């Protein structure tokens, strides 16, 4: 893809990430999928290449890079290995960016140190009975003296069992049991009693990162672990959603990278593979497929870069991030599916990466806000109103 408007530093960064992707990351991708093991060696590679924690401000040991810088690295890595691309997302966007925006000095230092030394923070929102309706969560944090006691179950938590730092969302109740709103707490696995990894989900793709059920059983934390308080200046859940726009752009970028990788494989194969005495790219039926694939990728890339650029100095714009994620995730599934078709029977084989890419890319219309729910976000932004989804008109706030 042509990436226009990049600075010389960004071109260098992109080249560094592409080299890593085409070399050791590509070599390990099939094994990461097959073994379902978290690729700690790739984490070390990212660390050495300074692609972990790039967006962390310099005063906390990072490089103070922007979202577009992170996007360029994630895009390149995901073309070779989506799992590694996701690690780059979650060490530059999402929970870590929420800590950097809303955390105390102590919290920022702790999170920055952890990420820069290779931890991929986990963000815990979704519950078995509260998915798209995240506000319907039942995990609760009860204030008891000078502590909060957290109880509940989260599921589909990316990194559950490998991540150490967790950002956990819960309904906060004061000493009298009065609901104060949704807050976010930081906790470190293995250092916080009551945080239990209950089960690993058997996933269709992206198998190198565990998706886990996590139980909080009387998990006792001090008020200093509260990152996003439920009330006051920081509006709690609303702040999380603002920070989450960076994660959405990151997720869209992984989908884009996978599709670009698949497209390139199909393009190359279309020259090599001969049928009827000619390369298959001489058939107009396939030429038009290549044309459509490239149009989708160029449009998706423009949306993703634009959303990333909108966030410089803050977080990406909610509308642009949602538009980018919906379009890119859906287009990427189509592009990968078409790319697989170029290979005929070989595309269906586990010896080639296409079937892995098809499994991996399928996730991105689901995780981080489904395509349907993000269409609600887009419509709400266009109509400039909250669009209630409950039968009672979502009267409560
Ligand atoms: C690989 C993966 C990784 C994930 N990682 C994390 C993570 O790290 N942390 C975390 O907290 N969560 C994570 N999730 C969970 C993810 O955010 C949820 O799956 C998602 O928000 C949807 O919730 P649900 O699965 O319960 O689907 P549901 O909410 O049950 O939705 C079912 C269907 O109904 C549709 N739907 C629901 N409400 C509406 C509506 N109002 N309008 C139109 N359609 C609607 C949905 O789009 C969907 O098609 C992950 C999920 C996956 C697959």
CSV table of C-alpha atoms and ligand atoms in Angstrom, one decimal:
chain,number,residue,atom,x,y,z
A,1,UNK,CA,0.0,0.0,0.0
A,2,UNK,CA,1.1,3.5,-0.6
A,3,UNK,CA,1.4,5.4,2.7
A,4,UNK,CA,1.3,9.0,1.9
A,5,UNK,CA,2.2,11.9,4.1
A,6,UNK,CA,4.6,10.0,6.4
A,7,UNK,CA,7.5,11.8,8.0
A,8,UNK,CA,11.1,10.5,7.4
A,9,UNK,CA,11.1,9.1,10.9
A,10,UNK,CA,7.8,7.3,10.3
A,11,UNK,CA,9.2,5.8,7.0
A,12,UNK,CA,12.2,4.6,9.0
A,13,UNK,CA,10.0,3.1,11.7
A,14,UNK,CA,7.9,1.4,9.2
A,15,UNK,CA,10.9,-0.1,7.5
A,16,UNK,CA,12.2,-1.4,10.8
A,17,UNK,CA,8.9,-3.0,11.6
A,18,UNK,CA,8.6,-4.5,8.1
A,19,UNK,CA,12.1,-6.0,8.3
A,20,UNK,CA,11.3,-7.6,11.6
A,21,UNK,CA,7.9,-8.8,10.3
A,22,UNK,CA,9.4,-10.4,7.1
A,23,UNK,CA,12.2,-12.0,9.0
A,24,UNK,CA,11.8,-13.7,12.4
A,25,UNK,CA,8.2,-12.8,13.0
A,26,UNK,CA,7.0,-14.4,9.7
A,27,UNK,CA,9.2,-17.5,10.4
A,28,UNK,CA,7.4,-18.1,13.8
A,29,UNK,CA,3.8,-17.3,12.8
A,30,UNK,CA,2.6,-20.8,11.9
A,31,UNK,CA,4.3,-22.3,15.0
A,32,UNK,CA,2.7,-19.6,17.2
A,33,UNK,CA,-0.7,-20.6,15.8
A,34,UNK,CA,-0.1,-24.4,16.0
A,35,UNK,CA,1.4,-24.4,19.5
A,36,UNK,CA,-1.1,-21.8,20.9
A,37,UNK,CA,1.8,-20.5,23.0
A,38,UNK,CA,2.2,-16.9,23.7
A,39,UNK,CA,5.3,-15.8,21.7
A,40,UNK,CA,7.6,-14.4,24.4
A,41,UNK,CA,10.5,-14.5,22.0
A,42,UNK,CA,8.6,-12.1,19.7
A,43,UNK,CA,8.0,-9.8,22.7
A,44,UNK,CA,11.8,-9.7,23.2
A,45,UNK,CA,12.2,-8.8,19.5
A,46,UNK,CA,9.6,-6.0,19.8
A,47,UNK,CA,11.4,-4.8,22.9
A,48,UNK,CA,14.8,-4.8,21.1
A,49,UNK,CA,13.3,-3.0,18.1
A,50,UNK,CA,11.8,-0.4,20.4
A,51,UNK,CA,8.3,-1.2,19.2
A,52,UNK,CA,6.9,-1.8,22.7
A,53,UNK,CA,5.6,1.1,24.7
A,54,UNK,CA,6.4,3.6,22.0
A,55,UNK,CA,3.5,5.8,22.9
A,56,UNK,CA,4.5,6.0,26.5
A,57,UNK,CA,5.8,9.6,27.2
A,58,UNK,CA,9.6,10.0,27.4
A,59,UNK,CA,9.5,11.0,31.1
A,60,UNK,CA,8.2,7.5,31.9
A,61,UNK,CA,10.9,5.8,29.7
A,62,UNK,CA,8.9,5.6,26.4
A,63,UNK,CA,9.4,7.5,23.2
A,64,UNK,CA,6.4,9.7,23.2
A,65,UNK,CA,5.3,8.5,19.8
A,66,UNK,CA,1.9,9.2,18.3
A,67,UNK,CA,-0.9,6.8,17.3
A,68,UNK,CA,0.1,6.8,13.7
A,69,UNK,CA,3.6,5.6,14.6
A,70,UNK,CA,2.1,2.7,16.5
A,71,UNK,CA,-0.2,2.0,13.6
A,72,UNK,CA,2.6,1.8,11.1
A,73,UNK,CA,4.4,-0.8,13.3
A,74,UNK,CA,1.2,-2.8,14.0
A,75,UNK,CA,0.3,-2.9,10.3
A,76,UNK,CA,3.6,-4.2,9.3
A,77,UNK,CA,3.8,-6.9,12.0
A,78,UNK,CA,0.2,-8.0,11.5
A,79,UNK,CA,0.9,-8.8,7.8
A,80,UNK,CA,3.2,-11.6,9.0
A,81,UNK,CA,1.7,-12.5,12.4
A,82,UNK,CA,-1.5,-11.1,13.8
A,83,UNK,CA,-0.7,-12.3,17.3
A,84,UNK,CA,2.4,-10.2,17.3
A,85,UNK,CA,0.5,-7.3,15.9
A,86,UNK,CA,-2.0,-7.5,18.7
A,87,UNK,CA,0.8,-7.5,21.3
A,88,UNK,CA,2.0,-4.3,19.7
A,89,UNK,CA,-1.5,-2.9,20.0
A,90,UNK,CA,-1.9,-3.7,23.6
A,91,UNK,CA,1.6,-2.4,24.6
A,92,UNK,CA,1.0,0.9,22.8
A,93,UNK,CA,-2.8,1.5,23.0
A,94,UNK,CA,-5.8,0.5,25.1
A,95,UNK,CA,-5.2,0.0,28.8
A,96,UNK,CA,-1.7,1.5,28.8
A,97,UNK,CA,-2.9,4.6,27.1
A,98,UNK,CA,-5.7,4.9,29.7
A,99,UNK,CA,-3.2,4.7,32.5
A,100,UNK,CA,-1.0,7.3,30.8
A,101,UNK,CA,-4.0,9.6,30.4
A,102,UNK,CA,-5.7,9.2,33.8
A,103,UNK,CA,-3.3,7.6,36.1
A,104,UNK,CA,-1.5,9.0,39.2
A,105,UNK,CA,2.3,9.4,38.9
A,106,UNK,CA,2.8,6.2,40.8
A,107,UNK,CA,0.4,4.3,38.5
A,108,UNK,CA,2.0,5.7,35.4
A,109,UNK,CA,5.5,4.8,36.5
A,110,UNK,CA,4.4,1.3,37.5
A,111,UNK,CA,2.5,0.6,34.2
A,112,UNK,CA,5.2,2.1,32.0
A,113,UNK,CA,7.9,0.0,33.7
A,114,UNK,CA,5.8,-3.2,33.3
A,115,UNK,CA,5.0,-2.6,29.6
A,116,UNK,CA,8.6,-1.5,28.7
A,117,UNK,CA,9.8,-4.7,30.2
A,118,UNK,CA,7.4,-6.8,28.1
A,119,UNK,CA,4.1,-7.0,29.9
A,120,UNK,CA,1.0,-6.7,27.7
A,121,UNK,CA,-1.7,-5.3,30.0
A,122,UNK,CA,-5.2,-6.9,30.0
A,123,UNK,CA,-8.4,-4.9,30.0
A,124,UNK,CA,-11.3,-6.5,31.7
A,125,UNK,CA,-14.8,-5.3,30.7
A,126,UNK,CA,-16.8,-8.1,29.1
A,127,UNK,CA,-18.8,-10.5,31.2
A,128,UNK,CA,-20.9,-13.5,30.4
A,129,UNK,CA,-24.1,-11.5,30.6
A,130,UNK,CA,-22.7,-8.1,29.7
A,131,UNK,CA,-21.1,-8.0,26.2
A,132,UNK,CA,-22.2,-5.2,23.9
A,133,UNK,CA,-24.2,-3.9,26.9
A,134,UNK,CA,-21.0,-3.3,28.9
A,135,UNK,CA,-22.9,-0.9,31.3
A,136,UNK,CA,-24.9,-4.0,32.4
A,137,UNK,CA,-21.8,-5.5,34.1
A,138,UNK,CA,-22.4,-7.0,37.5
A,139,UNK,CA,-18.8,-7.2,38.8
A,140,UNK,CA,-18.8,-5.0,41.8
A,141,UNK,CA,-16.3,-3.1,44.0
A,142,UNK,CA,-17.6,-2.5,47.5
A,143,UNK,CA,-15.9,0.1,49.6
A,144,UNK,CA,-15.0,-1.4,53.0
A,145,UNK,CA,-13.1,0.9,55.3
A,146,UNK,CA,-10.0,1.9,53.4
A,147,UNK,CA,-10.2,-0.9,50.8
A,148,UNK,CA,-12.3,-2.0,47.9
A,149,UNK,CA,-13.5,-5.6,47.7
A,150,UNK,CA,-14.1,-6.8,44.1
A,151,UNK,CA,-16.3,-9.7,43.1
A,152,UNK,CA,-17.4,-10.9,39.7
A,153,UNK,CA,-16.5,-12.8,36.5
A,154,UNK,CA,-15.1,-11.4,33.3
A,155,UNK,CA,-14.6,-13.4,30.1
A,156,UNK,CA,-12.8,-13.2,26.8
A,157,UNK,CA,-10.0,-11.3,28.4
A,158,UNK,CA,-7.1,-11.1,26.0
A,159,UNK,CA,-3.9,-12.1,27.7
A,160,UNK,CA,-5.6,-13.7,30.7
A,161,UNK,CA,-2.9,-15.9,32.2
A,162,UNK,CA,0.1,-14.2,30.5
A,163,UNK,CA,-0.7,-10.5,31.3
A,164,UNK,CA,0.4,-9.2,34.7
A,165,UNK,CA,-1.2,-5.8,34.8
A,166,UNK,CA,-5.0,-5.8,34.6
A,167,UNK,CA,-7.4,-2.9,34.2
A,168,UNK,CA,-10.7,-4.1,35.7
A,169,UNK,CA,-14.0,-2.4,35.4
A,170,UNK,CA,-16.5,-2.8,38.1
A,171,UNK,CA,-19.6,-1.1,39.5
A,172,UNK,CA,-18.5,0.9,42.5
A,173,UNK,CA,-20.6,1.0,45.7
A,174,UNK,CA,-19.9,3.2,48.7
A,175,UNK,CA,-19.9,2.0,52.4
A,176,UNK,CA,-23.7,2.3,52.5
A,177,UNK,CA,-24.1,0.3,49.4
A,178,UNK,CA,-25.0,3.3,47.2
A,179,UNK,CA,-24.0,2.9,43.5
A,180,UNK,CA,-21.5,5.4,42.4
A,181,UNK,CA,-20.9,4.5,38.8
A,182,UNK,CA,-18.4,2.3,36.9
A,183,UNK,CA,-14.8,2.6,37.9
A,184,UNK,CA,-11.5,1.0,36.7
A,185,UNK,CA,-9.1,-0.6,39.0
A,186,UNK,CA,-5.5,-1.7,38.4
A,187,UNK,CA,-4.3,-5.0,39.8
A,188,UNK,CA,-1.3,-7.2,39.2
A,189,UNK,CA,-1.8,-11.0,38.7
A,190,UNK,CA,0.0,-13.1,41.2
A,191,UNK,CA,0.4,-10.1,43.5
A,192,UNK,CA,-3.3,-9.6,44.1
A,193,UNK,CA,-5.1,-12.3,46.0
A,194,UNK,CA,-8.5,-13.2,44.6
A,195,UNK,CA,-7.6,-12.7,40.9
A,196,UNK,CA,-8.1,-16.1,39.4
A,197,UNK,CA,-7.7,-17.3,35.8
A,198,UNK,CA,-10.6,-19.7,35.5
A,199,UNK,CA,-10.4,-21.0,32.0
A,200,UNK,CA,-8.9,-20.5,28.6
A,201,UNK,CA,-11.3,-20.1,25.6
A,202,UNK,CA,-10.6,-22.5,22.7
A,203,UNK,CA,-10.5,-19.8,20.0
A,204,UNK,CA,-10.9,-20.1,16.2
A,205,UNK,CA,-7.9,-17.9,15.5
A,206,UNK,CA,-5.3,-15.6,17.0
A,207,UNK,CA,-4.3,-18.7,19.0
A,208,UNK,CA,-1.1,-17.4,20.3
A,209,UNK,CA,-2.8,-15.1,22.8
A,210,UNK,CA,-5.0,-16.6,25.5
A,211,UNK,CA,-8.6,-15.4,25.9
A,212,UNK,CA,-9.5,-16.2,29.4
A,213,UNK,CA,-12.3,-16.2,32.0
A,214,UNK,CA,-11.2,-14.4,35.0
A,215,UNK,CA,-12.8,-14.5,38.4
A,216,UNK,CA,-12.5,-11.9,41.1
A,217,UNK,CA,-13.2,-13.5,44.5
A,218,UNK,CA,-13.1,-11.0,47.3
A,219,UNK,CA,-10.2,-9.3,45.6
A,220,UNK,CA,-9.1,-6.7,48.1
A,221,UNK,CA,-7.4,-3.6,46.7
A,222,UNK,CA,-6.5,-0.2,48.1
A,223,UNK,CA,-8.2,3.0,46.8
A,224,UNK,CA,-4.8,3.9,45.2
A,225,UNK,CA,-5.5,1.1,42.7
A,226,UNK,CA,-8.5,3.1,41.3
A,227,UNK,CA,-7.4,4.4,37.9
A,228,UNK,CA,-10.7,5.8,36.7
A,229,UNK,CA,-12.9,6.9,39.5
A,230,UNK,CA,-16.7,6.5,39.0
A,231,UNK,CA,-17.5,10.1,39.6
A,232,UNK,CA,-16.3,13.7,39.6
A,233,UNK,CA,-14.1,15.3,36.9
A,234,UNK,CA,-13.1,12.0,35.4
A,235,UNK,CA,-16.4,10.5,34.5
A,236,UNK,CA,-15.4,6.9,34.9
A,237,UNK,CA,-16.7,4.8,32.2
A,238,UNK,CA,-17.0,7.6,29.6
A,239,UNK,CA,-13.3,8.2,30.1
A,240,UNK,CA,-12.6,4.5,29.4
A,241,UNK,CA,-14.5,4.7,26.2
A,242,UNK,CA,-12.5,7.7,25.1
A,243,UNK,CA,-9.3,5.9,25.8
A,244,UNK,CA,-10.7,2.8,24.1
A,245,UNK,CA,-10.9,4.6,20.8
A,246,UNK,CA,-7.1,4.1,20.5
A,247,UNK,CA,-7.6,0.4,21.0
A,248,UNK,CA,-10.2,0.3,18.2
A,249,UNK,CA,-7.9,2.0,15.8
A,250,UNK,CA,-5.3,-0.6,16.8
A,251,UNK,CA,-7.7,-3.5,16.2
A,252,UNK,CA,-8.6,-2.1,12.8
A,253,UNK,CA,-4.9,-1.9,12.0
A,254,UNK,CA,-4.3,-5.6,12.8
A,255,UNK,CA,-7.2,-6.5,10.4
A,256,UNK,CA,-5.7,-4.2,7.8
A,257,UNK,CA,-2.2,-5.7,8.2
A,258,UNK,CA,-3.6,-9.3,7.9
A,259,UNK,CA,-5.5,-8.4,4.8
A,260,UNK,CA,-2.5,-6.6,3.2
A,261,UNK,CA,-0.4,-9.7,3.9
A,262,UNK,CA,-2.9,-12.0,2.3
A,263,UNK,CA,-3.3,-9.7,-0.7
A,264,UNK,CA,0.4,-9.6,-1.3
A,265,UNK,CA,0.5,-13.4,-1.2
A,266,UNK,CA,-2.4,-13.6,-3.8
A,267,UNK,CA,-0.7,-11.0,-6.0
A,268,UNK,CA,2.6,-12.9,-6.1
A,269,UNK,CA,0.9,-16.3,-6.6
A,270,UNK,CA,-1.3,-14.9,-9.4
A,271,UNK,CA,2.0,-14.4,-11.4
A,272,UNK,CA,3.5,-17.7,-10.5
A,273,UNK,CA,0.6,-20.0,-11.0
A,274,UNK,CA,-0.1,-21.0,-14.6
A,275,UNK,CA,-3.3,-22.6,-15.8
A,276,UNK,CA,-4.5,-22.9,-19.5
A,277,UNK,CA,-0.9,-22.1,-20.4
A,278,UNK,CA,-0.8,-18.6,-18.9
A,279,UNK,CA,-0.4,-17.0,-15.5
A,280,UNK,CA,-3.7,-16.9,-13.7
A,281,UNK,CA,-3.4,-13.1,-13.4
A,282,UNK,CA,-4.1,-12.9,-17.1
A,283,UNK,CA,-7.7,-13.8,-16.5
A,284,UNK,CA,-9.9,-10.8,-16.1
A,285,UNK,CA,-12.0,-12.5,-13.5
A,286,UNK,CA,-8.9,-12.5,-11.2
A,287,UNK,CA,-7.7,-9.0,-12.3
A,288,UNK,CA,-10.9,-7.5,-11.1
A,289,UNK,CA,-10.7,-9.3,-7.9
A,290,UNK,CA,-7.2,-7.9,-7.4
A,291,UNK,CA,-8.5,-4.4,-8.3
A,292,UNK,CA,-11.4,-4.7,-5.8
A,293,UNK,CA,-9.0,-6.0,-3.0
A,294,UNK,CA,-6.6,-3.1,-3.5
A,295,UNK,CA,-9.4,-0.5,-3.5
A,296,UNK,CA,-10.7,-1.9,-0.2
A,297,UNK,CA,-7.2,-1.9,1.3
A,298,UNK,CA,-6.4,1.6,0.2
A,299,UNK,CA,-9.7,2.9,1.5
A,300,UNK,CA,-9.3,1.0,4.8
A,301,UNK,CA,-5.7,2.3,5.2
A,302,UNK,CA,-6.9,5.9,4.6
A,303,UNK,CA,-9.6,5.5,7.3
A,304,UNK,CA,-7.2,4.0,9.8
A,305,UNK,CA,-4.4,6.5,9.3
A,306,UNK,CA,-7.0,9.4,9.4
A,307,UNK,CA,-8.4,8.1,12.7
A,308,UNK,CA,-4.9,7.7,14.1
A,309,UNK,CA,-4.0,11.2,13.1
A,310,UNK,CA,-7.2,12.6,14.7
A,311,UNK,CA,-5.9,11.6,18.1
A,312,UNK,CA,-2.5,13.4,18.2
A,313,UNK,CA,-2.2,15.0,21.6
A,314,UNK,CA,-5.2,13.1,22.9
A,315,UNK,CA,-7.3,10.1,21.8
A,316,UNK,CA,-8.6,9.3,18.3
A,317,UNK,CA,-11.9,10.8,17.5
A,318,UNK,CA,-14.8,8.4,18.4
A,319,UNK,CA,-16.6,8.7,15.0
A,320,UNK,CA,-13.4,8.2,12.9
A,321,UNK,CA,-12.2,5.3,15.1
A,322,UNK,CA,-15.6,3.5,14.8
A,323,UNK,CA,-15.9,4.2,11.0
A,324,UNK,CA,-12.3,2.9,10.5
A,325,UNK,CA,-13.0,-0.3,12.6
A,326,UNK,CA,-16.3,-1.2,10.9
A,327,UNK,CA,-15.0,-0.7,7.4
A,328,UNK,CA,-11.6,-2.2,7.9
A,329,UNK,CA,-12.7,-5.3,9.8
A,330,UNK,CA,-15.4,-6.1,7.2
A,331,UNK,CA,-13.2,-5.4,4.2
A,332,UNK,CA,-10.3,-7.3,5.6
A,333,UNK,CA,-12.5,-10.5,6.0
A,334,UNK,CA,-13.5,-10.1,2.3
A,335,UNK,CA,-10.0,-9.5,1.1
A,336,UNK,CA,-8.5,-12.5,3.0
A,337,UNK,CA,-11.3,-14.7,1.7
A,338,UNK,CA,-10.6,-13.6,-1.9
A,339,UNK,CA,-6.9,-14.1,-1.4
A,340,UNK,CA,-7.4,-17.6,-0.2
A,341,UNK,CA,-9.5,-18.3,-3.3
A,342,UNK,CA,-6.5,-17.4,-5.5
A,343,UNK,CA,-4.7,-20.4,-4.2
A,344,UNK,CA,-7.4,-22.9,-5.1
A,345,UNK,CA,-7.0,-26.1,-3.0
A,346,UNK,CA,-3.7,-24.9,-1.6
A,347,UNK,CA,-5.5,-22.0,0.0
A,348,UNK,CA,-7.4,-24.5,2.1
A,349,UNK,CA,-4.2,-26.2,3.3
A,350,UNK,CA,-2.7,-25.6,6.7
A,351,UNK,CA,0.7,-25.6,5.0
A,352,UNK,CA,0.0,-22.1,3.7
A,353,UNK,CA,-0.8,-19.1,5.9
A,354,UNK,CA,-4.1,-18.2,4.2
A,355,UNK,CA,-6.3,-20.4,6.3
A,356,UNK,CA,-4.7,-19.0,9.4
A,357,UNK,CA,-5.2,-15.5,8.2
A,358,UNK,CA,-8.9,-16.3,7.4
A,359,UNK,CA,-9.4,-17.5,11.0
A,360,UNK,CA,-7.4,-14.7,12.6
A,361,UNK,CA,-9.1,-11.9,10.6
A,362,UNK,CA,-12.6,-13.1,11.5
A,363,UNK,CA,-12.3,-11.7,15.0
A,364,UNK,CA,-12.2,-8.1,14.2
A,365,UNK,CA,-15.9,-7.5,13.6
A,366,UNK,CA,-16.5,-8.8,17.1
A,367,UNK,CA,-13.8,-7.9,19.7
A,368,UNK,CA,-13.5,-4.3,20.9
A,369,UNK,CA,-17.1,-3.4,19.9
A,370,UNK,CA,-19.0,-5.4,17.3
A,371,UNK,CA,-19.6,-4.0,13.8
A,372,UNK,CA,-23.2,-3.6,14.7
A,373,UNK,CA,-22.6,-1.7,17.9
A,374,UNK,CA,-20.1,0.5,16.2
A,375,UNK,CA,-22.6,1.3,13.6
A,376,UNK,CA,-24.7,2.6,16.5
A,377,UNK,CA,-21.8,4.7,17.6
A,378,UNK,CA,-21.4,6.1,14.1
A,379,UNK,CA,-25.1,6.9,13.8
A,380,UNK,CA,-25.2,8.4,17.3
A,381,UNK,CA,-22.3,10.7,16.3
A,382,UNK,CA,-23.9,11.7,13.1
A,383,UNK,CA,-27.3,12.4,14.7
A,384,UNK,CA,-25.6,14.0,17.7
A,385,UNK,CA,-27.6,12.0,20.2
A,386,UNK,CA,-27.4,9.1,22.5
A,387,UNK,CA,-29.2,6.2,20.8
A,388,UNK,CA,-30.9,4.2,23.6
A,389,UNK,CA,-30.9,0.5,23.0
A,390,UNK,CA,-33.1,-0.6,25.9
A,391,UNK,CA,-36.9,-1.0,25.6
A,392,UNK,CA,-37.4,1.6,28.4
A,393,UNK,CA,-35.4,4.2,26.5
A,394,UNK,CA,-32.3,3.8,28.7
A,395,UNK,CA,-33.8,6.2,31.2
A,396,UNK,CA,-31.2,5.5,33.8
A,397,UNK,CA,-27.7,7.1,33.4
B,1,LIG,C1,-10.8,-12.5,20.4
B,1,LIG,C2,-11.6,-11.6,21.4
B,1,LIG,C3,-10.9,-10.8,22.3
B,1,LIG,C4,-11.6,-10.1,23.2
B,1,LIG,N1,-10.9,-9.4,24.1
B,1,LIG,C5,-11.5,-8.7,25.1
B,1,LIG,C6,-10.8,-8.1,26.2
B,1,LIG,O1,-9.5,-8.1,26.2
B,1,LIG,N2,-11.5,-7.5,27.2
B,1,LIG,C7,-12.8,-7.4,27.2
B,1,LIG,O2,-13.4,-6.9,28.1
B,1,LIG,N3,-13.5,-8.0,26.2
B,1,LIG,C8,-12.9,-8.7,25.1
B,1,LIG,N4,-13.6,-9.3,24.1
B,1,LIG,C9,-15.1,-9.3,24.2
B,1,LIG,C10,-15.7,-8.4,23.2
B,1,LIG,O3,-15.5,-7.0,23.5
B,1,LIG,C11,-17.2,-8.8,23.1
B,1,LIG,O4,-17.3,-10.1,22.6
B,1,LIG,C12,-18.1,-7.8,22.3
B,1,LIG,O5,-18.2,-6.6,23.0
B,1,LIG,C13,-19.5,-8.4,22.1
B,1,LIG,O6,-20.1,-8.9,23.2
B,1,LIG,P1,-20.7,-10.4,23.2
B,1,LIG,O7,-19.7,-11.3,22.7
B,1,LIG,O8,-21.3,-10.7,24.5
B,1,LIG,O9,-21.8,-10.3,22.1
B,1,LIG,P2,-23.3,-9.8,22.4
B,1,LIG,O10,-23.3,-8.5,23.0
B,1,LIG,O11,-24.1,-10.9,23.0
B,1,LIG,O12,-23.9,-9.6,20.9
B,1,LIG,C14,-24.4,-10.7,20.1
B,1,LIG,C15,-24.8,-10.1,18.8
B,1,LIG,O13,-25.9,-9.1,18.9
B,1,LIG,C16,-25.4,-7.9,18.4
B,1,LIG,N5,-25.9,-6.7,19.2
B,1,LIG,C17,-25.9,-6.6,20.5
B,1,LIG,N6,-26.4,-5.4,20.9
B,1,LIG,C18,-26.8,-4.8,19.7
B,1,LIG,C19,-27.4,-3.5,19.5
B,1,LIG,N7,-27.7,-2.7,20.4
B,1,LIG,N8,-27.6,-3.2,18.2
B,1,LIG,C20,-27.3,-4.1,17.2
B,1,LIG,N9,-26.7,-5.3,17.4
B,1,LIG,C21,-26.5,-5.6,18.7
B,1,LIG,C22,-23.9,-7.9,18.4
B,1,LIG,O14,-23.3,-7.1,17.4
B,1,LIG,C23,-23.7,-9.4,18.1
B,1,LIG,O15,-23.8,-9.6,16.7
B,1,LIG,C24,-13.0,-10.0,23.2
B,1,LIG,C25,-13.7,-10.8,22.2
B,1,LIG,C26,-13.0,-11.6,21.3
B,1,LIG,C27,-13.8,-12.4,20.3
